[in-house]
Each structure stands twice: as structure tokens, then as C-alpha cells.
Amino acid sequence: MASSGIFFFTLIAVWVAAGNAKNPFIKVECNTENIGEHGHQSLLECAVKTTKEVVGAVIRVVTWTKEGVDDPLLVFNRGELRREPGYRFAEPSWDENNMNISLLIARTAVADDGDYTCMVITDSGDDNILTRLKVKATYRDPTIRSIPEKISEDADNDLICNADGGYPKGQLRWFDENNVEWTRSAEMDVRQTDNGLFQLSSKLTLLKGSRFSKYTCVVFNATGGKGGSTTFEIPPTSRGQGQDIEGTGLSSKIAAPVIVIGSLIVGLLLALLIYRRRSQSDQQRGRAVEFDAEKGRLQNMESEQCEDSQP
């Protein structure tokens, strides 16, 4: 594209040599900042404004350039239009009488992020202005996996959260079931792919005996806006419920004496019951003996009476 560069610089030299300079009759107005979504069309809105003194202005030259790029993206010069693939005027039927000189980017890429300059020369004067395009890409919903796959309560485990396809660089943050943040305990890794988009990865280590039943990973964009999220649930057999080993040992120490004391109480109650039953049996046996003795005395008395009554 060397010929395009030579053509552009020749055009600028002719413009300067002609003594053209900014004048109050012509003004180019653009949005200071434009937002473009990665993979979609982006529009840099600009228009030529004239004063009441100017009637029927005709555009002779329009150039669109990007900072850091040698060749112009679009050049219109006295009826001839040259442009790079993917860049054109926003209005397909544009001509030199159309004051809308907005630039349309067909498929926005990360490389399109940056500052642009639009220069206009008319038969009534000229002007140029700087505008900016900020490219954004939404991160995909994060995913979580565990290492090892089967979580054990007796060992440390890692949760790995991944989210990609976003721009600019974002952040992954961790929250437990009580919405308490654990991001400071995690390790973050950021990589930029060939197309300029970012891959985010975060590792959260779960210490043995000290973990919650749920962990949520949330992706945030560069401005702190909240994106997608996903939740990982710890299997019931692996949950520590946020308690450490000392807490578990304390519970065991409390439970053991309670069991012993309970057993002693039950034993004492059984012994008392047996004693009472034996006492009742002895009393009944004693009464039976007394009854038998009394019965014997009665029989003896009857016998004596019978003997006395005989002649």
C-alpha cells in the first residue's frame, strides 16, 4: 500500500501549499468518543457544519486516518474514492454534496481501538478533528472445574475458573455462599490471544477442613461492570461447612462425656428398678409366711375345741 501513502502525503502537501487553513465558515463536528462492539459494525459519526454565509458548500477532499497506521483508511479526492477493505462512508450513496462524512467499520476488531483523525477540504474552507473508538467485547460466562475432580475433605483442593472472549482486560472474583469475597486468596492469570481478546483464569485453593458448600465465580469487565457468573457446589461428603479441624475435635470432646454420663444415669435407673422389684418380692414372701403361720394357729385351736367337746 505504498502508493496510497505517497498519494496521501502528496495530497497534504498540495493542501498546505495552497495556503488552506482553518476558517470560521467550515467546522467538522464528531463525537469525542465512540463505542464499538467486537465483531459488529462501528460508526464514527462526523459531519461538516457551515455558517450562514456559506451556501451550497462542495466537499473536495475527505481523509480518515488512524493513529499508528501508516496508510489512510479512506480518501476522497475530487470525485475519486480510495478505501481500505472494511471501511467506507456510512451512507452508501455518499457524494461531495453530502455533509455526513461518518466512517463505518464493517467488522470491528481489537486493532480498531484507538484515535482517528478526519480531515475535510471544501470550496469554502477546511477543518480536521480527532475522535476515539473504544472497542469492547463481552466475556463468555465463566466455567469452574476442580483439581482433583473428586474433592476430598482430608486434602487441599483447587477450583479453576475460566472466562474468555472479552476486551479490554477484565477480572474474575470469588464469593462463597454467604456472599463473602475470597478473591484475595485466589491466583489470577491473564493471556491475550492473537485476535487481541483476553483469556482470564483464576485458581482458588480450598484448605482441608475449612470450606463452604458453594463458591461462585463472577467475571467483571474493565470498568467494573458485572458480567456472567457460575456456581460450584461442594459434594455433601466433602463439605467442611467452613469449620476447621479444631472445631470438629471440640465437638467430639463435648459429645464423649455426654454419652458417658448418659450411660451412667441409665445404669443407675436400671439398678434402682431392680432393687425395687426385689424389695416388693421380699415383702410379698414375708406376708405369705405370716399368713401360713396364722392359718396354722387357727387349725390348732379348732382341733383343741373338738377334743374338749368329746365326752
PDB file of C-alpha atoms in Angstrom:
ATOM      1  CA  MET A   1       0.000   0.000   0.000  1.00  0.00           C
ATOM      2  CA  ALA A   2       2.988   2.297  -0.505  1.00  0.00           C
ATOM      3  CA  SER A   3       1.233   4.054  -3.400  1.00  0.00           C
ATOM      4  CA  SER A   4      -1.653   5.004  -1.108  1.00  0.00           C
ATOM      5  CA  GLY A   5       0.766   6.510   1.392  1.00  0.00           C
ATOM      6  CA  ILE A   6       2.523   8.546  -1.309  1.00  0.00           C
ATOM      7  CA  PHE A   7      -0.826   9.720  -2.637  1.00  0.00           C
ATOM      8  CA  PHE A   8      -1.951  10.801   0.823  1.00  0.00           C
ATOM      9  CA  PHE A   9       1.179  12.753   1.654  1.00  0.00           C
ATOM     10  CA  THR A  10       1.128  14.398  -1.793  1.00  0.00           C
ATOM     11  CA  LEU A  11      -2.450  15.437  -1.091  1.00  0.00           C
ATOM     12  CA  ILE A  12      -1.461  17.007   2.220  1.00  0.00           C
ATOM     13  CA  ALA A  13       1.437  18.848   0.614  1.00  0.00           C
ATOM     14  CA  VAL A  14      -0.817  20.322  -2.067  1.00  0.00           C
ATOM     15  CA  TRP A  15      -3.337  21.344   0.613  1.00  0.00           C
ATOM     16  CA  VAL A  16      -0.699  23.124   2.689  1.00  0.00           C
ATOM     17  CA  ALA A  17       0.910  24.728  -0.348  1.00  0.00           C
ATOM     18  CA  ALA A  18      -2.440  26.110  -1.403  1.00  0.00           C
ATOM     19  CA  GLY A  19      -2.499  28.117   1.794  1.00  0.00           C
ATOM     20  CA  ASN A  20      -5.637  26.461   3.117  1.00  0.00           C
ATOM     21  CA  ALA A  21      -6.124  26.899   6.835  1.00  0.00           C
ATOM     22  CA  LYS A  22      -8.955  26.577   9.266  1.00  0.00           C
ATOM     23  CA  ASN A  23     -11.558  29.283   8.870  1.00  0.00           C
ATOM     24  CA  PRO A  24     -14.727  30.094  10.808  1.00  0.00           C
ATOM     25  CA  PHE A  25     -17.018  29.197   7.904  1.00  0.00           C
ATOM     26  CA  ILE A  26     -16.341  25.416   7.971  1.00  0.00           C
ATOM     27  CA  LYS A  27     -16.305  23.162  11.019  1.00  0.00           C
ATOM     28  CA  VAL A  28     -16.126  19.380  11.364  1.00  0.00           C
ATOM     29  CA  GLU A  29     -18.026  18.017  14.365  1.00  0.00           C
ATOM     30  CA  CYS A  30     -17.593  14.469  15.687  1.00  0.00           C
ATOM     31  CA  ASN A  31     -18.437  12.535  18.807  1.00  0.00           C
ATOM     32  CA  THR A  32     -15.472  12.727  21.137  1.00  0.00           C
ATOM     33  CA  GLU A  33     -15.766   9.030  21.933  1.00  0.00           C
ATOM     34  CA  ASN A  34     -17.469   6.150  20.151  1.00  0.00           C
ATOM     35  CA  ILE A  35     -18.156   2.620  21.447  1.00  0.00           C
ATOM     36  CA  GLY A  36     -17.707  -0.364  19.159  1.00  0.00           C
ATOM     37  CA  GLU A  37     -18.656  -3.984  19.849  1.00  0.00           C
ATOM     38  CA  HIS A  38     -16.148  -6.593  18.737  1.00  0.00           C
ATOM     39  CA  GLY A  39     -17.351  -8.480  15.666  1.00  0.00           C
ATOM     40  CA  HIS A  40     -20.061  -5.905  14.852  1.00  0.00           C
ATOM     41  CA  GLN A  41     -20.265  -2.684  12.872  1.00  0.00           C
ATOM     42  CA  SER A  42     -18.902   0.510  14.430  1.00  0.00           C
ATOM     43  CA  LEU A  43     -19.760   4.061  13.455  1.00  0.00           C
ATOM     44  CA  LEU A  44     -17.556   7.136  13.862  1.00  0.00           C
ATOM     45  CA  GLU A  45     -20.108   9.913  13.499  1.00  0.00           C
ATOM     46  CA  CYS A  46     -18.866  13.150  11.917  1.00  0.00           C
ATOM     47  CA  ALA A  47     -20.499  15.930   9.927  1.00  0.00           C
ATOM     48  CA  VAL A  48     -19.443  19.153   8.203  1.00  0.00           C
ATOM     49  CA  LYS A  49     -21.108  22.265   9.572  1.00  0.00           C
ATOM     50  CA  THR A  50     -21.157  25.625   7.754  1.00  0.00           C
ATOM     51  CA  THR A  51     -22.144  29.152   8.737  1.00  0.00           C
ATOM     52  CA  LYS A  52     -24.986  31.130   7.177  1.00  0.00           C
ATOM     53  CA  GLU A  53     -22.522  32.882   4.914  1.00  0.00           C
ATOM     54  CA  VAL A  54     -21.752  29.585   3.147  1.00  0.00           C
ATOM     55  CA  VAL A  55     -24.412  28.299   0.758  1.00  0.00           C
ATOM     56  CA  GLY A  56     -24.089  25.019  -1.143  1.00  0.00           C
ATOM     57  CA  ALA A  57     -20.613  24.032   0.027  1.00  0.00           C
ATOM     58  CA  VAL A  58     -18.924  21.328  -2.014  1.00  0.00           C
ATOM     59  CA  ILE A  59     -16.508  18.828  -0.459  1.00  0.00           C
ATOM     60  CA  ARG A  60     -13.281  18.383  -2.405  1.00  0.00           C
ATOM     61  CA  VAL A  61     -11.275  16.159  -0.031  1.00  0.00           C
ATOM     62  CA  VAL A  62     -12.051  13.826   2.883  1.00  0.00           C
ATOM     63  CA  THR A  63      -9.447  11.691   4.649  1.00  0.00           C
ATOM     64  CA  TRP A  64      -9.798   9.240   7.537  1.00  0.00           C
ATOM     65  CA  THR A  65      -6.596   8.140   9.269  1.00  0.00           C
ATOM     66  CA  LYS A  66      -5.858   6.102  12.390  1.00  0.00           C
ATOM     67  CA  GLU A  67      -3.034   6.737  14.807  1.00  0.00           C
ATOM     68  CA  GLY A  68      -0.327   4.116  14.414  1.00  0.00           C
ATOM     69  CA  VAL A  69      -1.400   3.126  10.891  1.00  0.00           C
ATOM     70  CA  ASP A  70       0.678   4.473   8.013  1.00  0.00           C
ATOM     71  CA  ASP A  71      -1.857   4.348   5.203  1.00  0.00           C
ATOM     72  CA  PRO A  72      -5.147   6.259   5.328  1.00  0.00           C
ATOM     73  CA  LEU A  73      -8.275   4.162   5.822  1.00  0.00           C
ATOM     74  CA  LEU A  74     -10.359   6.257   3.416  1.00  0.00           C
ATOM     75  CA  VAL A  75      -9.520   9.058   0.963  1.00  0.00           C
ATOM     76  CA  PHE A  76     -11.906  11.023  -1.237  1.00  0.00           C
ATOM     77  CA  ASN A  77     -10.191  13.447  -3.623  1.00  0.00           C
ATOM     78  CA  ARG A  78     -12.126  15.393  -6.239  1.00  0.00           C
ATOM     79  CA  GLY A  79     -14.536  12.605  -7.170  1.00  0.00           C
ATOM     80  CA  GLU A  80     -12.141   9.695  -6.652  1.00  0.00           C
ATOM     81  CA  LEU A  81     -12.604   7.386  -3.653  1.00  0.00           C
ATOM     82  CA  ARG A  82      -9.959   5.069  -2.240  1.00  0.00           C
ATOM     83  CA  ARG A  83     -10.501   2.985   0.898  1.00  0.00           C
ATOM     84  CA  GLU A  84      -9.143   0.018   2.761  1.00  0.00           C
ATOM     85  CA  PRO A  85     -11.298  -3.153   2.918  1.00  0.00           C
ATOM     86  CA  GLY A  86     -13.814  -2.974   5.754  1.00  0.00           C
ATOM     87  CA  TYR A  87     -14.001   0.859   5.822  1.00  0.00           C
ATOM     88  CA  ARG A  88     -16.461   3.126   3.974  1.00  0.00           C
ATOM     89  CA  PHE A  89     -18.698   6.163   4.313  1.00  0.00           C
ATOM     90  CA  ALA A  90     -21.723   5.468   6.496  1.00  0.00           C
ATOM     91  CA  GLU A  91     -24.050   6.437   3.630  1.00  0.00           C
ATOM     92  CA  PRO A  92     -23.504   4.151   0.624  1.00  0.00           C
ATOM     93  CA  SER A  93     -24.662   6.812  -1.869  1.00  0.00           C
ATOM     94  CA  TRP A  94     -22.369   9.497  -0.468  1.00  0.00           C
ATOM     95  CA  ASP A  95     -21.136  12.286  -2.772  1.00  0.00           C
ATOM     96  CA  GLU A  96     -19.356  15.646  -2.480  1.00  0.00           C
ATOM     97  CA  ASN A  97     -22.599  17.446  -1.600  1.00  0.00           C
ATOM     98  CA  ASN A  98     -23.295  15.224   1.423  1.00  0.00           C
ATOM     99  CA  MET A  99     -22.079  16.783   4.669  1.00  0.00           C
ATOM    100  CA  ASN A 100     -22.332  13.467   6.569  1.00  0.00           C
ATOM    101  CA  ILE A 101     -18.757  12.146   6.478  1.00  0.00           C
ATOM    102  CA  SER A 102     -19.150   9.444   9.166  1.00  0.00           C
ATOM    103  CA  LEU A 103     -16.877   6.407   8.878  1.00  0.00           C
ATOM    104  CA  LEU A 104     -18.382   2.904   9.062  1.00  0.00           C
ATOM    105  CA  ILE A 105     -16.238  -0.057  10.139  1.00  0.00           C
ATOM    106  CA  ALA A 106     -17.805  -3.246   8.807  1.00  0.00           C
ATOM    107  CA  ARG A 107     -16.489  -5.744  11.350  1.00  0.00           C
ATOM    108  CA  THR A 108     -14.866  -4.250  14.425  1.00  0.00           C
ATOM    109  CA  ALA A 109     -11.671  -5.853  15.722  1.00  0.00           C
ATOM    110  CA  VAL A 110      -9.480  -5.114  18.721  1.00  0.00           C
ATOM    111  CA  ALA A 111      -6.996  -3.477  16.323  1.00  0.00           C
ATOM    112  CA  ASP A 112      -9.618  -0.819  15.553  1.00  0.00           C
ATOM    113  CA  ASP A 113      -9.414   0.542  19.100  1.00  0.00           C
ATOM    114  CA  GLY A 114      -7.703   3.941  19.146  1.00  0.00           C
ATOM    115  CA  ASP A 115      -7.693   7.538  17.905  1.00  0.00           C
ATOM    116  CA  TYR A 116      -8.867   8.633  14.432  1.00  0.00           C
ATOM    117  CA  THR A 117      -8.432  11.914  12.554  1.00  0.00           C
ATOM    118  CA  CYS A 118     -10.902  13.211   9.991  1.00  0.00           C
ATOM    119  CA  MET A 119      -9.774  16.000   7.631  1.00  0.00           C
ATOM    120  CA  VAL A 120     -12.112  17.845   5.249  1.00  0.00           C
ATOM    121  CA  ILE A 121     -11.397  20.370   2.487  1.00  0.00           C
ATOM    122  CA  THR A 122     -14.288  22.224   0.863  1.00  0.00           C
ATOM    123  CA  ASP A 123     -14.562  25.014  -1.666  1.00  0.00           C
ATOM    124  CA  SER A 124     -15.301  27.301   1.295  1.00  0.00           C
ATOM    125  CA  GLY A 125     -12.624  26.208   3.763  1.00  0.00           C
ATOM    126  CA  ASP A 126     -11.308  23.205   5.675  1.00  0.00           C
ATOM    127  CA  ASP A 127     -11.091  21.622   9.126  1.00  0.00           C
ATOM    128  CA  ASN A 128      -9.921  18.492  10.902  1.00  0.00           C
ATOM    129  CA  ILE A 129     -10.837  16.793  14.179  1.00  0.00           C
ATOM    130  CA  LEU A 130      -9.792  13.915  16.426  1.00  0.00           C
ATOM    131  CA  THR A 131     -12.224  11.222  17.597  1.00  0.00           C
ATOM    132  CA  ARG A 132     -11.774   7.978  19.509  1.00  0.00           C
ATOM    133  CA  LEU A 133     -13.153   4.465  19.166  1.00  0.00           C
ATOM    134  CA  LYS A 134     -13.270   2.216  22.224  1.00  0.00           C
ATOM    135  CA  VAL A 135     -13.711  -1.439  21.358  1.00  0.00           C
ATOM    136  CA  LYS A 136     -15.458  -3.745  23.796  1.00  0.00           C
ATOM    137  CA  ALA A 137     -16.089  -7.483  23.801  1.00  0.00           C
ATOM    138  CA  THR A 138     -18.345  -9.266  26.282  1.00  0.00           C
ATOM    139  CA  TYR A 139     -16.774 -12.153  28.174  1.00  0.00           C
ATOM    140  CA  ARG A 140     -18.412 -15.550  27.926  1.00  0.00           C
ATOM    141  CA  ASP A 141     -19.968 -16.950  31.099  1.00  0.00           C
ATOM    142  CA  PRO A 142     -17.233 -18.429  33.309  1.00  0.00           C
ATOM    143  CA  THR A 143     -16.776 -22.149  33.920  1.00  0.00           C
ATOM    144  CA  ILE A 144     -15.444 -23.876  37.060  1.00  0.00           C
ATOM    145  CA  ARG A 145     -13.633 -27.204  37.427  1.00  0.00           C
ATOM    146  CA  SER A 146     -11.945 -28.817  40.422  1.00  0.00           C
ATOM    147  CA  ILE A 147      -8.471 -30.310  40.764  1.00  0.00           C
ATOM    148  CA  PRO A 148      -8.615 -33.176  41.530  1.00  0.00           C
ATOM    149  CA  GLU A 149     -12.025 -33.830  40.001  1.00  0.00           C
ATOM    150  CA  LYS A 150     -13.207 -35.649  43.142  1.00  0.00           C
ATOM    151  CA  ILE A 151     -12.941 -33.324  46.122  1.00  0.00           C
ATOM    152  CA  SER A 152     -11.596 -34.778  49.355  1.00  0.00           C
ATOM    153  CA  GLU A 153     -12.145 -33.273  52.801  1.00  0.00           C
ATOM    154  CA  ASP A 154      -8.822 -34.651  54.004  1.00  0.00           C
ATOM    155  CA  ALA A 155      -6.696 -32.747  51.453  1.00  0.00           C
ATOM    156  CA  ASP A 156      -6.407 -29.331  49.808  1.00  0.00           C
ATOM    157  CA  ASN A 157      -8.314 -28.853  46.543  1.00  0.00           C
ATOM    158  CA  ASP A 158      -8.223 -26.220  43.779  1.00  0.00           C
ATOM    159  CA  LEU A 159     -11.139 -24.600  41.962  1.00  0.00           C
ATOM    160  CA  ILE A 160     -10.234 -23.242  38.499  1.00  0.00           C
ATOM    161  CA  CYS A 161     -12.463 -20.567  36.939  1.00  0.00           C
ATOM    162  CA  ASN A 162     -12.057 -19.626  33.244  1.00  0.00           C
ATOM    163  CA  ALA A 163     -13.655 -16.900  31.107  1.00  0.00           C
ATOM    164  CA  ASP A 164     -12.570 -15.745  27.648  1.00  0.00           C
ATOM    165  CA  GLY A 165     -13.582 -13.746  24.579  1.00  0.00           C
ATOM    166  CA  GLY A 166     -13.554 -10.362  26.327  1.00  0.00           C
ATOM    167  CA  TYR A 167     -11.899  -6.969  25.845  1.00  0.00           C
ATOM    168  CA  PRO A 168     -10.408  -4.940  27.496  1.00  0.00           C
ATOM    169  CA  LYS A 169      -8.818  -6.936  30.306  1.00  0.00           C
ATOM    170  CA  GLY A 170     -11.350  -7.912  32.946  1.00  0.00           C
ATOM    171  CA  GLN A 171     -11.251  -9.670  36.320  1.00  0.00           C
ATOM    172  CA  LEU A 172     -12.564 -12.868  37.925  1.00  0.00           C
ATOM    173  CA  ARG A 173     -13.835 -12.629  41.500  1.00  0.00           C
ATOM    174  CA  TRP A 174     -14.812 -15.349  44.006  1.00  0.00           C
ATOM    175  CA  PHE A 175     -17.697 -15.372  46.527  1.00  0.00           C
ATOM    176  CA  ASP A 176     -18.878 -18.011  48.991  1.00  0.00           C
ATOM    177  CA  GLU A 177     -22.467 -18.976  49.845  1.00  0.00           C
ATOM    178  CA  ASN A 178     -22.686 -16.028  52.261  1.00  0.00           C
ATOM    179  CA  ASN A 179     -21.552 -13.582  49.541  1.00  0.00           C
ATOM    180  CA  VAL A 180     -18.205 -13.092  51.297  1.00  0.00           C
ATOM    181  CA  GLU A 181     -15.454 -12.344  48.752  1.00  0.00           C
ATOM    182  CA  TRP A 182     -12.386 -14.623  48.504  1.00  0.00           C
ATOM    183  CA  THR A 183     -10.667 -13.001  45.501  1.00  0.00           C
ATOM    184  CA  ARG A 184      -7.577 -12.035  47.503  1.00  0.00           C
ATOM    185  CA  SER A 185      -6.977 -15.718  48.243  1.00  0.00           C
ATOM    186  CA  ALA A 186      -7.025 -16.604  44.528  1.00  0.00           C
ATOM    187  CA  GLU A 187      -4.305 -16.515  41.859  1.00  0.00           C
ATOM    188  CA  MET A 188      -5.158 -14.680  38.608  1.00  0.00           C
ATOM    189  CA  ASP A 189      -3.693 -15.423  35.175  1.00  0.00           C
ATOM    190  CA  VAL A 190      -4.389 -13.250  32.089  1.00  0.00           C
ATOM    191  CA  ARG A 191      -3.467 -14.047  28.493  1.00  0.00           C
ATOM    192  CA  GLN A 192      -4.145 -12.166  25.257  1.00  0.00           C
ATOM    193  CA  THR A 193      -4.895 -14.204  22.156  1.00  0.00           C
ATOM    194  CA  ASP A 194      -3.828 -13.460  18.587  1.00  0.00           C
ATOM    195  CA  ASN A 195      -7.089 -11.612  17.868  1.00  0.00           C
ATOM    196  CA  GLY A 196      -6.496  -9.342  20.864  1.00  0.00           C
ATOM    197  CA  LEU A 197      -9.201 -10.813  23.108  1.00  0.00           C
ATOM    198  CA  PHE A 198      -8.377 -11.850  26.666  1.00  0.00           C
ATOM    199  CA  GLN A 199      -8.466 -15.207  28.427  1.00  0.00           C
ATOM    200  CA  LEU A 200      -8.933 -14.995  32.206  1.00  0.00           C
ATOM    201  CA  SER A 201      -8.144 -17.803  34.643  1.00  0.00           C
ATOM    202  CA  SER A 202      -8.317 -17.801  38.446  1.00  0.00           C
ATOM    203  CA  LYS A 203      -7.327 -20.534  40.918  1.00  0.00           C
ATOM    204  CA  LEU A 204      -8.872 -20.665  44.398  1.00  0.00           C
ATOM    205  CA  THR A 205      -7.356 -23.189  46.840  1.00  0.00           C
ATOM    206  CA  LEU A 206      -9.723 -24.826  49.327  1.00  0.00           C
ATOM    207  CA  LEU A 207      -7.914 -25.800  52.507  1.00  0.00           C
ATOM    208  CA  LYS A 208      -8.809 -29.137  54.065  1.00  0.00           C
ATOM    209  CA  GLY A 209     -11.335 -28.886  56.871  1.00  0.00           C
ATOM    210  CA  SER A 210     -12.131 -25.250  56.038  1.00  0.00           C
ATOM    211  CA  ARG A 211     -14.534 -24.807  53.151  1.00  0.00           C
ATOM    212  CA  PHE A 212     -18.077 -23.812  52.305  1.00  0.00           C
ATOM    213  CA  SER A 213     -20.782 -25.667  50.414  1.00  0.00           C
ATOM    214  CA  LYS A 214     -20.904 -23.239  47.440  1.00  0.00           C
ATOM    215  CA  TYR A 215     -18.433 -20.999  45.595  1.00  0.00           C
ATOM    216  CA  THR A 216     -19.417 -18.537  42.856  1.00  0.00           C
ATOM    217  CA  CYS A 217     -17.071 -17.110  40.197  1.00  0.00           C
ATOM    218  CA  VAL A 218     -18.116 -13.797  38.603  1.00  0.00           C
ATOM    219  CA  VAL A 219     -16.494 -12.044  35.635  1.00  0.00           C
ATOM    220  CA  PHE A 220     -16.206  -8.240  35.682  1.00  0.00           C
ATOM    221  CA  ASN A 221     -15.264  -6.044  32.712  1.00  0.00           C
ATOM    222  CA  ALA A 222     -12.581  -3.362  32.655  1.00  0.00           C
ATOM    223  CA  THR A 223     -14.922  -0.704  34.070  1.00  0.00           C
ATOM    224  CA  GLY A 224     -16.057  -2.908  36.958  1.00  0.00           C
ATOM    225  CA  GLY A 225     -19.353  -3.907  35.368  1.00  0.00           C
ATOM    226  CA  LYS A 226     -20.661  -7.313  36.441  1.00  0.00           C
ATOM    227  CA  GLY A 227     -20.910  -9.982  33.762  1.00  0.00           C
ATOM    228  CA  GLY A 228     -21.808 -13.664  33.840  1.00  0.00           C
ATOM    229  CA  SER A 229     -21.310 -15.991  36.778  1.00  0.00           C
ATOM    230  CA  THR A 230     -21.328 -19.670  37.684  1.00  0.00           C
ATOM    231  CA  THR A 231     -21.608 -21.559  40.984  1.00  0.00           C
ATOM    232  CA  PHE A 232     -19.741 -24.693  42.063  1.00  0.00           C
ATOM    233  CA  GLU A 233     -21.324 -26.848  44.780  1.00  0.00           C
ATOM    234  CA  ILE A 234     -19.129 -28.987  47.027  1.00  0.00           C
ATOM    235  CA  PRO A 235     -20.452 -32.585  47.292  1.00  0.00           C
ATOM    236  CA  PRO A 236     -22.071 -33.252  50.726  1.00  0.00           C
ATOM    237  CA  THR A 237     -19.458 -35.871  51.674  1.00  0.00           C
ATOM    238  CA  SER A 238     -16.699 -33.307  51.146  1.00  0.00           C
ATOM    239  CA  ARG A 239     -18.176 -30.312  52.922  1.00  0.00           C
ATOM    240  CA  GLY A 240     -16.425 -28.836  55.906  1.00  0.00           C
ATOM    241  CA  GLN A 241     -19.180 -26.186  56.286  1.00  0.00           C
ATOM    242  CA  GLY A 242     -16.499 -23.592  56.948  1.00  0.00           C
ATOM    243  CA  GLN A 243     -15.357 -25.286  60.200  1.00  0.00           C
ATOM    244  CA  ASP A 244     -11.792 -26.299  60.880  1.00  0.00           C
ATOM    245  CA  ILE A 245     -10.423 -29.477  62.365  1.00  0.00           C
ATOM    246  CA  GLU A 246     -10.187 -27.943  65.839  1.00  0.00           C
ATOM    247  CA  GLY A 247     -13.921 -27.243  65.798  1.00  0.00           C
ATOM    248  CA  THR A 248     -14.644 -30.849  64.853  1.00  0.00           C
ATOM    249  CA  GLY A 249     -12.355 -32.121  67.631  1.00  0.00           C
ATOM    250  CA  LEU A 250     -14.059 -29.842  70.142  1.00  0.00           C
ATOM    251  CA  SER A 251     -17.440 -31.261  69.208  1.00  0.00           C
ATOM    252  CA  SER A 252     -16.115 -34.789  69.705  1.00  0.00           C
ATOM    253  CA  LYS A 253     -14.683 -33.857  73.109  1.00  0.00           C
ATOM    254  CA  ILE A 254     -18.035 -32.462  74.205  1.00  0.00           C
ATOM    255  CA  ALA A 255     -20.025 -35.419  72.876  1.00  0.00           C
ATOM    256  CA  ALA A 256     -17.938 -38.126  74.625  1.00  0.00           C
ATOM    257  CA  PRO A 257     -18.625 -37.025  78.247  1.00  0.00           C
ATOM    258  CA  VAL A 258     -22.304 -36.575  77.458  1.00  0.00           C
ATOM    259  CA  ILE A 259     -22.515 -40.174  76.240  1.00  0.00           C
ATOM    260  CA  VAL A 260     -20.688 -41.475  79.350  1.00  0.00           C
ATOM    261  CA  ILE A 261     -22.874 -39.504  81.768  1.00  0.00           C
ATOM    262  CA  GLY A 262     -25.989 -40.639  79.957  1.00  0.00           C
ATOM    263  CA  SER A 263     -24.905 -44.261  80.224  1.00  0.00           C
ATOM    264  CA  LEU A 264     -24.273 -43.890  83.979  1.00  0.00           C
ATOM    265  CA  ILE A 265     -27.731 -42.382  84.525  1.00  0.00           C
ATOM    266  CA  VAL A 266     -29.382 -45.208  82.605  1.00  0.00           C
ATOM    267  CA  GLY A 267     -27.413 -47.776  84.661  1.00  0.00           C
ATOM    268  CA  LEU A 268     -28.445 -46.183  87.960  1.00  0.00           C
ATOM    269  CA  LEU A 269     -32.089 -46.137  86.899  1.00  0.00           C
ATOM    270  CA  LEU A 270     -31.949 -49.845  85.976  1.00  0.00           C
ATOM    271  CA  ALA A 271     -30.288 -50.705  89.335  1.00  0.00           C
ATOM    272  CA  LEU A 272     -32.972 -48.775  91.232  1.00  0.00           C
ATOM    273  CA  LEU A 273     -35.714 -50.546  89.302  1.00  0.00           C
ATOM    274  CA  ILE A 274     -34.252 -53.989  90.049  1.00  0.00           C
ATOM    275  CA  TYR A 275     -33.853 -53.093  93.741  1.00  0.00           C
ATOM    276  CA  ARG A 276     -37.472 -52.003  93.997  1.00  0.00           C
ATOM    277  CA  ARG A 277     -38.706 -55.175  92.345  1.00  0.00           C
ATOM    278  CA  ARG A 278     -36.659 -57.309  94.716  1.00  0.00           C
ATOM    279  CA  SER A 279     -37.987 -55.382  97.729  1.00  0.00           C
ATOM    280  CA  GLN A 280     -41.554 -55.903  96.571  1.00  0.00           C
ATOM    281  CA  SER A 281     -40.906 -59.666  96.114  1.00  0.00           C
ATOM    282  CA  ASP A 282     -39.448 -59.956  99.649  1.00  0.00           C
ATOM    283  CA  GLN A 283     -42.447 -58.185 101.156  1.00  0.00           C
ATOM    284  CA  GLN A 284     -44.880 -60.466  99.368  1.00  0.00           C
ATOM    285  CA  ARG A 285     -42.934 -63.536 100.504  1.00  0.00           C
ATOM    286  CA  GLY A 286     -42.993 -62.323 104.132  1.00  0.00           C
ATOM    287  CA  ARG A 287     -46.730 -61.784 104.071  1.00  0.00           C
ATOM    288  CA  ALA A 288     -47.268 -65.292 102.703  1.00  0.00           C
ATOM    289  CA  VAL A 289     -45.302 -66.790 105.593  1.00  0.00           C
ATOM    290  CA  GLU A 290     -47.269 -64.802 108.175  1.00  0.00           C
ATOM    291  CA  PHE A 291     -50.488 -65.904 106.546  1.00  0.00           C
ATOM    292  CA  ASP A 292     -49.448 -69.532 106.685  1.00  0.00           C
ATOM    293  CA  ALA A 293     -48.486 -69.226 110.369  1.00  0.00           C
ATOM    294  CA  GLU A 294     -51.775 -67.620 111.254  1.00  0.00           C
ATOM    295  CA  LYS A 295     -53.614 -70.336 109.377  1.00  0.00           C
ATOM    296  CA  GLY A 296     -51.765 -72.989 111.363  1.00  0.00           C
ATOM    297  CA  ARG A 297     -52.739 -71.439 114.677  1.00  0.00           C
ATOM    298  CA  LEU A 298     -56.328 -71.382 113.698  1.00  0.00           C
ATOM    299  CA  GLN A 299     -56.246 -75.064 112.791  1.00  0.00           C
ATOM    300  CA  ASN A 300     -54.704 -75.975 116.167  1.00  0.00           C
ATOM    301  CA  MET A 301     -57.373 -74.073 118.037  1.00  0.00           C
ATOM    302  CA  GLU A 302     -60.135 -75.872 116.168  1.00  0.00           C
ATOM    303  CA  SER A 303     -58.594 -79.243 116.999  1.00  0.00           C
ATOM    304  CA  GLU A 304     -58.455 -78.447 120.718  1.00  0.00           C
ATOM    305  CA  GLN A 305     -62.060 -77.365 120.704  1.00  0.00           C
ATOM    306  CA  CYS A 306     -63.110 -80.605 119.090  1.00  0.00           C
ATOM    307  CA  GLU A 307     -61.286 -82.635 121.756  1.00  0.00           C
ATOM    308  CA  ASP A 308     -62.911 -80.695 124.597  1.00  0.00           C
ATOM    309  CA  SER A 309     -66.358 -81.277 123.206  1.00  0.00           C
ATOM    310  CA  GLN A 310     -65.986 -85.085 123.214  1.00  0.00           C
ATOM    311  CA  PRO A 311     -67.310 -86.973 126.428  1.00  0.00           C
TER     312      PRO A 311
END
